[in-house]
JSON list of C-alpha atoms in Angstrom, two decimals:
[
{"chain": "A", "resi": 1, "resn": "PHE", "atom": "CA", "xyz": [-48.64, 57.19, -29.67]},
{"chain": "A", "resi": 2, "resn": "LEU", "atom": "CA", "xyz": [-51.31, 57.62, -32.78]},
{"chain": "A", "resi": 3, "resn": "ILE", "atom": "CA", "xyz": [-50.02, 61.09, -32.85]},
{"chain": "A", "resi": 4, "resn": "SER", "atom": "CA", "xyz": [-45.84, 61.25, -32.80]},
{"chain": "A", "resi": 5, "resn": "SER", "atom": "CA", "xyz": [-44.08, 63.31, -35.61]},
{"chain": "A", "resi": 6, "resn": "SER", "atom": "CA", "xyz": [-41.92, 59.92, -35.95]},
{"chain": "A", "resi": 7, "resn": "PRO", "atom": "CA", "xyz": [-42.07, 57.53, -38.28]},
{"chain": "A", "resi": 8, "resn": "ILE", "atom": "CA", "xyz": [-43.39, 53.96, -36.37]},
{"chain": "A", "resi": 9, "resn": "LYS", "atom": "CA", "xyz": [-41.25, 50.95, -35.71]},
{"chain": "A", "resi": 10, "resn": "SER", "atom": "CA", "xyz": [-41.13, 47.80, -35.75]},
{"chain": "A", "resi": 11, "resn": "GLY", "atom": "CA", "xyz": [-40.85, 48.34, -31.61]},
{"chain": "A", "resi": 12, "resn": "THR", "atom": "CA", "xyz": [-44.38, 50.39, -30.87]},
{"chain": "A", "resi": 13, "resn": "ARG", "atom": "CA", "xyz": [-47.19, 48.93, -29.56]},
{"chain": "A", "resi": 14, "resn": "LEU", "atom": "CA", "xyz": [-50.46, 49.86, -29.78]},
{"chain": "A", "resi": 15, "resn": "PRO", "atom": "CA", "xyz": [-52.32, 50.61, -26.53]},
{"chain": "A", "resi": 16, "resn": "ILE", "atom": "CA", "xyz": [-54.29, 47.45, -24.96]},
{"chain": "A", "resi": 17, "resn": "MET", "atom": "CA", "xyz": [-58.07, 48.16, -25.81]},
{"chain": "A", "resi": 18, "resn": "PRO", "atom": "CA", "xyz": [-59.61, 46.63, -22.34]},
{"chain": "A", "resi": 19, "resn": "LEU", "atom": "CA", "xyz": [-62.72, 44.56, -23.98]},
{"chain": "A", "resi": 20, "resn": "ALA", "atom": "CA", "xyz": [-65.93, 44.72, -22.44]},
{"chain": "A", "resi": 21, "resn": "ILE", "atom": "CA", "xyz": [-68.06, 41.85, -22.11]},
{"chain": "A", "resi": 22, "resn": "ILE", "atom": "CA", "xyz": [-71.28, 42.20, -22.75]},
{"chain": "A", "resi": 23, "resn": "SER", "atom": "CA", "xyz": [-74.57, 39.65, -22.07]},
{"chain": "A", "resi": 24, "resn": "PRO", "atom": "CA", "xyz": [-76.11, 37.89, -24.89]},
{"chain": "A", "resi": 25, "resn": "ILE", "atom": "CA", "xyz": [-78.36, 39.53, -27.13]},
{"chain": "A", "resi": 26, "resn": "LYS", "atom": "CA", "xyz": [-81.85, 38.64, -26.54]},
{"chain": "A", "resi": 27, "resn": "HIS", "atom": "CA", "xyz": [-84.52, 38.38, -29.42]},
{"chain": "A", "resi": 28, "resn": "THR", "atom": "CA", "xyz": [-87.37, 39.07, -27.83]},
{"chain": "A", "resi": 29, "resn": "LEU", "atom": "CA", "xyz": [-90.51, 36.94, -29.29]},
{"chain": "A", "resi": 30, "resn": "LYS", "atom": "CA", "xyz": [-93.87, 38.54, -28.68]},
{"chain": "A", "resi": 31, "resn": "SER", "atom": "CA", "xyz": [-95.87, 35.44, -26.85]},
{"chain": "A", "resi": 32, "resn": "ARG", "atom": "CA", "xyz": [-99.65, 35.08, -27.47]},
{"chain": "A", "resi": 33, "resn": "LEU", "atom": "CA", "xyz": [-99.89, 36.38, -24.64]},
{"chain": "A", "resi": 34, "resn": "HIS", "atom": "CA", "xyz": [-98.38, 39.81, -24.26]},
{"chain": "A", "resi": 35, "resn": "CYS", "atom": "CA", "xyz": [-100.18, 40.07, -27.37]},
{"chain": "A", "resi": 36, "resn": "ASN", "atom": "CA", "xyz": [-104.13, 39.24, -25.99]},
{"chain": "A", "resi": 37, "resn": "MET", "atom": "CA", "xyz": [-103.26, 40.84, -23.00]},
{"chain": "A", "resi": 38, "resn": "SER", "atom": "CA", "xyz": [-105.54, 43.48, -23.13]},
{"chain": "A", "resi": 39, "resn": "LEU", "atom": "CA", "xyz": [-103.84, 46.28, -21.30]},
{"chain": "A", "resi": 40, "resn": "GLU", "atom": "CA", "xyz": [-106.22, 48.53, -18.85]},
{"chain": "A", "resi": 41, "resn": "SER", "atom": "CA", "xyz": [-104.91, 51.94, -18.59]},
{"chain": "A", "resi": 42, "resn": "THR", "atom": "CA", "xyz": [-103.70, 54.43, -21.19]},
{"chain": "A", "resi": 43, "resn": "ARG", "atom": "CA", "xyz": [-100.45, 54.99, -18.38]},
{"chain": "A", "resi": 44, "resn": "GLU", "atom": "CA", "xyz": [-99.67, 50.43, -18.74]},
{"chain": "A", "resi": 45, "resn": "LYS", "atom": "CA", "xyz": [-99.23, 51.30, -22.75]},
{"chain": "A", "resi": 46, "resn": "LYS", "atom": "CA", "xyz": [-97.01, 53.81, -21.99]},
{"chain": "A", "resi": 47, "resn": "LEU", "atom": "CA", "xyz": [-94.94, 52.05, -19.92]},
{"chain": "A", "resi": 48, "resn": "LYS", "atom": "CA", "xyz": [-95.01, 49.39, -22.04]},
{"chain": "A", "resi": 49, "resn": "GLU", "atom": "CA", "xyz": [-94.46, 51.37, -25.16]},
{"chain": "A", "resi": 50, "resn": "LYS", "atom": "CA", "xyz": [-91.42, 52.87, -23.14]},
{"chain": "A", "resi": 51, "resn": "VAL", "atom": "CA", "xyz": [-89.67, 49.65, -21.98]},
{"chain": "A", "resi": 52, "resn": "ASN", "atom": "CA", "xyz": [-90.13, 48.29, -25.80]},
{"chain": "A", "resi": 53, "resn": "ASN", "atom": "CA", "xyz": [-87.97, 51.77, -26.48]},
{"chain": "A", "resi": 54, "resn": "LEU", "atom": "CA", "xyz": [-84.96, 50.72, -23.88]},
{"chain": "A", "resi": 55, "resn": "THR", "atom": "CA", "xyz": [-85.29, 47.39, -24.63]},
{"chain": "A", "resi": 56, "resn": "GLU", "atom": "CA", "xyz": [-84.43, 48.04, -28.25]},
{"chain": "A", "resi": 57, "resn": "GLN", "atom": "CA", "xyz": [-82.02, 50.68, -27.23]},
{"chain": "A", "resi": 58, "resn": "VAL", "atom": "CA", "xyz": [-80.24, 48.63, -25.01]},
{"chain": "A", "resi": 59, "resn": "THR", "atom": "CA", "xyz": [-79.58, 46.27, -28.14]},
{"chain": "A", "resi": 60, "resn": "MET", "atom": "CA", "xyz": [-79.06, 48.36, -30.27]},
{"chain": "A", "resi": 61, "resn": "LEU", "atom": "CA", "xyz": [-76.13, 49.67, -27.85]},
{"chain": "A", "resi": 62, "resn": "LYS", "atom": "CA", "xyz": [-75.03, 45.88, -27.58]},
{"chain": "A", "resi": 63, "resn": "GLU", "atom": "CA", "xyz": [-74.70, 45.50, -31.41]},
{"chain": "A", "resi": 64, "resn": "HIS", "atom": "CA", "xyz": [-72.83, 48.60, -31.76]},
{"chain": "A", "resi": 65, "resn": "VAL", "atom": "CA", "xyz": [-70.27, 47.62, -28.72]},
{"chain": "A", "resi": 66, "resn": "SER", "atom": "CA", "xyz": [-69.95, 43.74, -29.67]},
{"chain": "A", "resi": 67, "resn": "THR", "atom": "CA", "xyz": [-69.43, 46.14, -33.39]},
{"chain": "A", "resi": 68, "resn": "LEU", "atom": "CA", "xyz": [-66.94, 48.01, -32.18]},
{"chain": "A", "resi": 69, "resn": "GLN", "atom": "CA", "xyz": [-64.69, 45.35, -30.15]},
{"chain": "A", "resi": 70, "resn": "ALA", "atom": "CA", "xyz": [-64.92, 42.99, -33.41]},
{"chain": "A", "resi": 71, "resn": "THR", "atom": "CA", "xyz": [-63.30, 46.12, -35.29]},
{"chain": "A", "resi": 72, "resn": "VAL", "atom": "CA", "xyz": [-60.54, 46.51, -32.17]},
{"chain": "A", "resi": 73, "resn": "ILE", "atom": "CA", "xyz": [-59.76, 42.94, -32.75]},
{"chain": "A", "resi": 74, "resn": "LEU", "atom": "CA", "xyz": [-59.66, 42.58, -36.57]},
{"chain": "A", "resi": 75, "resn": "GLN", "atom": "CA", "xyz": [-57.56, 45.76, -36.37]},
{"chain": "A", "resi": 76, "resn": "ARG", "atom": "CA", "xyz": [-55.05, 44.37, -32.91]},
{"chain": "A", "resi": 77, "resn": "ARG", "atom": "CA", "xyz": [-54.74, 41.19, -35.66]},
{"chain": "A", "resi": 78, "resn": "TYR", "atom": "CA", "xyz": [-53.85, 43.83, -38.94]},
{"chain": "A", "resi": 79, "resn": "CYS", "atom": "CA", "xyz": [-51.26, 46.15, -36.28]},
{"chain": "A", "resi": 80, "resn": "ASP", "atom": "CA", "xyz": [-49.51, 42.19, -35.70]},
{"chain": "A", "resi": 81, "resn": "GLN", "atom": "CA", "xyz": [-49.50, 41.41, -38.74]},
{"chain": "A", "resi": 82, "resn": "VAL", "atom": "CA", "xyz": [-47.73, 44.76, -39.87]},
{"chain": "A", "resi": 83, "resn": "HIS", "atom": "CA", "xyz": [-45.53, 44.67, -36.87]},
{"chain": "A", "resi": 84, "resn": "HIS", "atom": "CA", "xyz": [-44.63, 41.79, -38.36]},
{"chain": "A", "resi": 85, "resn": "HIS", "atom": "CA", "xyz": [-43.47, 42.59, -41.57]},
{"chain": "A", "resi": 86, "resn": "LEU", "atom": "CA", "xyz": [-41.42, 46.24, -40.29]},
{"chain": "A", "resi": 87, "resn": "GLU", "atom": "CA", "xyz": [-39.79, 43.58, -38.03]},
{"chain": "A", "resi": 88, "resn": "THR", "atom": "CA", "xyz": [-38.19, 41.92, -41.37]},
{"chain": "A", "resi": 89, "resn": "GLN", "atom": "CA", "xyz": [-38.18, 44.66, -43.39]},
{"chain": "A", "resi": 90, "resn": "GLU", "atom": "CA", "xyz": [-35.78, 46.18, -40.11]},
{"chain": "A", "resi": 91, "resn": "LYS", "atom": "CA", "xyz": [-33.71, 43.66, -40.08]},
{"chain": "A", "resi": 92, "resn": "LYS", "atom": "CA", "xyz": [-33.17, 43.02, -43.55]},
{"chain": "A", "resi": 93, "resn": "GLY", "atom": "CA", "xyz": [-32.59, 46.94, -43.46]},
{"chain": "A", "resi": 94, "resn": "CYS", "atom": "CA", "xyz": [-29.79, 46.56, -40.34]},
{"chain": "A", "resi": 95, "resn": "ARG", "atom": "CA", "xyz": [-27.65, 43.60, -43.17]},
{"chain": "A", "resi": 96, "resn": "ASP", "atom": "CA", "xyz": [-24.60, 44.80, -44.23]},
{"chain": "A", "resi": 97, "resn": "SER", "atom": "CA", "xyz": [-25.17, 47.34, -46.57]},
{"chain": "A", "resi": 98, "resn": "ASP", "atom": "CA", "xyz": [-22.88, 49.87, -49.35]},
{"chain": "A", "resi": 99, "resn": "ASN", "atom": "CA", "xyz": [-25.98, 52.67, -48.30]},
{"chain": "A", "resi": 100, "resn": "ILE", "atom": "CA", "xyz": [-23.29, 54.00, -45.48]},
{"chain": "A", "resi": 101, "resn": "LYS", "atom": "CA", "xyz": [-24.60, 57.82, -45.83]},
{"chain": "A", "resi": 102, "resn": "LEU", "atom": "CA", "xyz": [-21.52, 60.37, -44.84]},
{"chain": "A", "resi": 103, "resn": "ASN", "atom": "CA", "xyz": [-23.83, 63.10, -44.22]},
{"chain": "A", "resi": 104, "resn": "GLY", "atom": "CA", "xyz": [-26.78, 61.08, -42.63]},
{"chain": "A", "resi": 105, "resn": "ASP", "atom": "CA", "xyz": [-28.80, 63.61, -40.68]},
{"chain": "A", "resi": 106, "resn": "GLY", "atom": "CA", "xyz": [-28.77, 66.47, -43.54]},
{"chain": "A", "resi": 107, "resn": "MET", "atom": "CA", "xyz": [-27.03, 68.86, -42.27]},
{"chain": "A", "resi": 108, "resn": "PRO", "atom": "CA", "xyz": [-23.71, 70.20, -43.90]},
{"chain": "A", "resi": 109, "resn": "ARG", "atom": "CA", "xyz": [-20.18, 69.22, -42.93]},
{"chain": "A", "resi": 110, "resn": "LEU", "atom": "CA", "xyz": [-17.04, 70.71, -43.41]},
{"chain": "A", "resi": 111, "resn": "LEU", "atom": "CA", "xyz": [-15.07, 67.29, -45.70]},
{"chain": "A", "resi": 112, "resn": "THR", "atom": "CA", "xyz": [-12.22, 67.99, -43.91]},
{"chain": "A", "resi": 113, "resn": "SER", "atom": "CA", "xyz": [-12.62, 67.03, -40.16]},
{"chain": "A", "resi": 114, "resn": "ASP", "atom": "CA", "xyz": [-11.79, 64.67, -38.44]},
{"chain": "A", "resi": 115, "resn": "GLU", "atom": "CA", "xyz": [-15.04, 62.80, -37.87]},
{"chain": "A", "resi": 116, "resn": "VAL", "atom": "CA", "xyz": [-15.46, 62.69, -41.85]},
{"chain": "A", "resi": 117, "resn": "PHE", "atom": "CA", "xyz": [-11.98, 61.41, -42.14]},
{"chain": "A", "resi": 118, "resn": "GLU", "atom": "CA", "xyz": [-12.59, 58.82, -40.03]},
{"chain": "A", "resi": 119, "resn": "GLN", "atom": "CA", "xyz": [-15.88, 57.42, -41.44]},
{"chain": "A", "resi": 120, "resn": "VAL", "atom": "CA", "xyz": [-15.06, 58.42, -44.54]},
{"chain": "A", "resi": 121, "resn": "LEU", "atom": "CA", "xyz": [-11.42, 55.70, -43.60]},
{"chain": "A", "resi": 122, "resn": "GLN", "atom": "CA", "xyz": [-14.05, 53.31, -42.42]},
{"chain": "A", "resi": 123, "resn": "TYR", "atom": "CA", "xyz": [-15.84, 53.31, -45.25]},
{"chain": "A", "resi": 124, "resn": "GLN", "atom": "CA", "xyz": [-12.84, 52.10, -47.19]},
{"chain": "A", "resi": 125, "resn": "GLU", "atom": "CA", "xyz": [-11.89, 49.32, -44.59]},
{"chain": "A", "resi": 126, "resn": "HIS", "atom": "CA", "xyz": [-15.13, 48.19, -44.87]},
{"chain": "A", "resi": 127, "resn": "ARG", "atom": "CA", "xyz": [-15.92, 47.84, -48.90]},
{"chain": "A", "resi": 128, "resn": "GLN", "atom": "CA", "xyz": [-11.75, 46.68, -48.75]},
{"chain": "A", "resi": 129, "resn": "ALA", "atom": "CA", "xyz": [-12.91, 43.80, -45.78]},
{"chain": "A", "resi": 130, "resn": "LYS", "atom": "CA", "xyz": [-16.25, 42.86, -48.85]},
{"chain": "A", "resi": 131, "resn": "ALA", "atom": "CA", "xyz": [-14.00, 42.91, -51.62]},
{"chain": "A", "resi": 132, "resn": "ALA", "atom": "CA", "xyz": [-11.29, 40.53, -49.68]},
{"chain": "A", "resi": 133, "resn": "GLU", "atom": "CA", "xyz": [-13.98, 38.37, -48.07]},
{"chain": "A", "resi": 134, "resn": "LYS", "atom": "CA", "xyz": [-16.08, 37.90, -52.30]},
{"chain": "A", "resi": 135, "resn": "GLU", "atom": "CA", "xyz": [-12.43, 36.42, -53.74]},
{"chain": "A", "resi": 136, "resn": "THR", "atom": "CA", "xyz": [-12.37, 34.57, -50.76]},
{"chain": "A", "resi": 137, "resn": "ARG", "atom": "CA", "xyz": [-15.35, 33.36, -51.54]},
{"chain": "A", "resi": 138, "resn": "LYS", "atom": "CA", "xyz": [-14.40, 33.27, -54.87]},
{"chain": "A", "resi": 139, "resn": "ALA", "atom": "CA", "xyz": [-11.18, 31.04, -54.20]},
{"chain": "A", "resi": 140, "resn": "ALA", "atom": "CA", "xyz": [-13.00, 28.25, -52.09]},
{"chain": "A", "resi": 141, "resn": "LEU", "atom": "CA", "xyz": [-15.66, 28.61, -54.42]},
{"chain": "A", "resi": 142, "resn": "GLU", "atom": "CA", "xyz": [-13.01, 27.39, -56.78]},
{"chain": "A", "resi": 143, "resn": "ALA", "atom": "CA", "xyz": [-10.95, 25.29, -55.10]},
{"chain": "A", "resi": 144, "resn": "ARG", "atom": "CA", "xyz": [-14.47, 23.23, -53.91]},
{"chain": "A", "resi": 145, "resn": "THR", "atom": "CA", "xyz": [-14.92, 23.04, -58.07]},
{"chain": "A", "resi": 146, "resn": "HIS", "atom": "CA", "xyz": [-12.27, 21.77, -58.59]},
{"chain": "A", "resi": 147, "resn": "LYS", "atom": "CA", "xyz": [-12.15, 18.97, -56.20]},
{"chain": "A", "resi": 148, "resn": "MET", "atom": "CA", "xyz": [-15.80, 17.86, -57.05]},
{"chain": "A", "resi": 149, "resn": "GLU", "atom": "CA", "xyz": [-14.32, 17.55, -60.64]},
{"chain": "A", "resi": 150, "resn": "VAL", "atom": "CA", "xyz": [-11.27, 15.23, -59.33]},
{"chain": "A", "resi": 151, "resn": "TRP", "atom": "CA", "xyz": [-14.47, 13.16, -57.41]},
{"chain": "A", "resi": 152, "resn": "MET", "atom": "CA", "xyz": [-16.13, 12.47, -60.54]},
{"chain": "A", "resi": 153, "resn": "GLN", "atom": "CA", "xyz": [-13.32, 11.51, -62.06]},
{"chain": "A", "resi": 154, "resn": "GLU", "atom": "CA", "xyz": [-11.85, 9.58, -59.65]},
{"chain": "A", "resi": 155, "resn": "ASP", "atom": "CA", "xyz": [-16.19, 7.71, -59.48]},
{"chain": "A", "resi": 156, "resn": "GLU", "atom": "CA", "xyz": [-16.03, 7.84, -62.57]},
{"chain": "A", "resi": 157, "resn": "ALA", "atom": "CA", "xyz": [-13.30, 5.29, -62.61]},
{"chain": "A", "resi": 158, "resn": "ARG", "atom": "CA", "xyz": [-14.47, 3.41, -59.02]},
{"chain": "A", "resi": 159, "resn": "LYS", "atom": "CA", "xyz": [-17.68, 2.33, -61.07]},
{"chain": "A", "resi": 160, "resn": "ASN", "atom": "CA", "xyz": [-15.33, 1.27, -64.30]},
{"chain": "A", "resi": 161, "resn": "ARG", "atom": "CA", "xyz": [-13.20, -0.64, -62.10]},
{"chain": "A", "resi": 162, "resn": "ASN", "atom": "CA", "xyz": [-16.64, -2.39, -60.21]},
{"chain": "A", "resi": 163, "resn": "LYS", "atom": "CA", "xyz": [-18.60, -3.66, -64.00]},
{"chain": "A", "resi": 164, "resn": "ALA", "atom": "CA", "xyz": [-14.62, -4.71, -64.86]},
{"chain": "A", "resi": 165, "resn": "LYS", "atom": "CA", "xyz": [-14.90, -6.95, -61.45]},
{"chain": "A", "resi": 166, "resn": "THR", "atom": "CA", "xyz": [-18.66, -7.56, -62.18]},
{"chain": "A", "resi": 167, "resn": "LYS", "atom": "CA", "xyz": [-18.11, -8.49, -65.36]},
{"chain": "A", "resi": 168, "resn": "GLN", "atom": "CA", "xyz": [-14.77, -10.65, -64.56]},
{"chain": "A", "resi": 169, "resn": "TRP", "atom": "CA", "xyz": [-17.09, -12.50, -61.52]},
{"chain": "A", "resi": 170, "resn": "LYS", "atom": "CA", "xyz": [-20.13, -13.72, -64.29]},
{"chain": "A", "resi": 171, "resn": "VAL", "atom": "CA", "xyz": [-17.51, -15.13, -66.16]},
{"chain": "A", "resi": 172, "resn": "ALA", "atom": "CA", "xyz": [-15.93, -16.99, -63.90]},
{"chain": "A", "resi": 173, "resn": "VAL", "atom": "CA", "xyz": [-19.56, -17.77, -62.83]},
{"chain": "A", "resi": 174, "resn": "LYS", "atom": "CA", "xyz": [-20.52, -18.85, -66.12]},
{"chain": "A", "resi": 175, "resn": "GLU", "atom": "CA", "xyz": [-17.19, -20.75, -66.18]},
{"chain": "A", "resi": 176, "resn": "TRP", "atom": "CA", "xyz": [-18.04, -22.55, -62.87]},
{"chain": "A", "resi": 177, "resn": "GLU", "atom": "CA", "xyz": [-21.44, -23.69, -64.55]},
{"chain": "A", "resi": 178, "resn": "ALA", "atom": "CA", "xyz": [-20.04, -25.32, -67.38]},
{"chain": "A", "resi": 179, "resn": "LYS", "atom": "CA", "xyz": [-17.73, -27.02, -65.74]},
{"chain": "A", "resi": 180, "resn": "GLN", "atom": "CA", "xyz": [-20.44, -28.14, -62.72]},
{"chain": "A", "resi": 181, "resn": "VAL", "atom": "CA", "xyz": [-22.49, -29.47, -66.31]},
{"chain": "A", "resi": 182, "resn": "LEU", "atom": "CA", "xyz": [-19.58, -31.75, -67.08]},
{"chain": "A", "resi": 183, "resn": "ALA", "atom": "CA", "xyz": [-19.30, -33.12, -63.27]},
{"chain": "A", "resi": 184, "resn": "LYS", "atom": "CA", "xyz": [-23.03, -34.05, -63.96]},
{"chain": "A", "resi": 185, "resn": "GLN", "atom": "CA", "xyz": [-22.50, -35.77, -66.87]},
{"chain": "A", "resi": 186, "resn": "GLU", "atom": "CA", "xyz": [-19.54, -37.47, -66.33]},
{"chain": "A", "resi": 187, "resn": "ARG", "atom": "CA", "xyz": [-21.09, -39.33, -64.04]}
]
């Protein structure tokens, strides 16, 4: 994986690194009993020094292993992000592109061969299909624009009719209210 000469693709994954379970690092506090305790022999002193040295080495190794595991975890997260970016980049590259290479492998070819001729024909058909699709989209956009203009004119006419009806209704309401006032005054 890491020494391959081919470029990394989004489908390739890092090998999974197993994480080891590490016992917690215990910071030793020298109690007063240990400080005040007098060691009787030089042998006990040497053994005590060796125990302390080994404890320090184990603590240092635990810290080193936990640092390495943290690095592996961070690298895995980074590789997942890169994997995601590669996937999106490959998806973008897979879209219809006009960059079709007739000579994709870099080897020389006879341009009159049947294979190359077929590729050229396919490319021309592809270009014509894209141009026809573009014209169809353009015509559909123009038709939609025309329909929207007609609809906006009809909508404006509808709004004007509604305003006229509202004015007529308000005039009718005022006439009715005036008749009501006259009817009350006549009584």
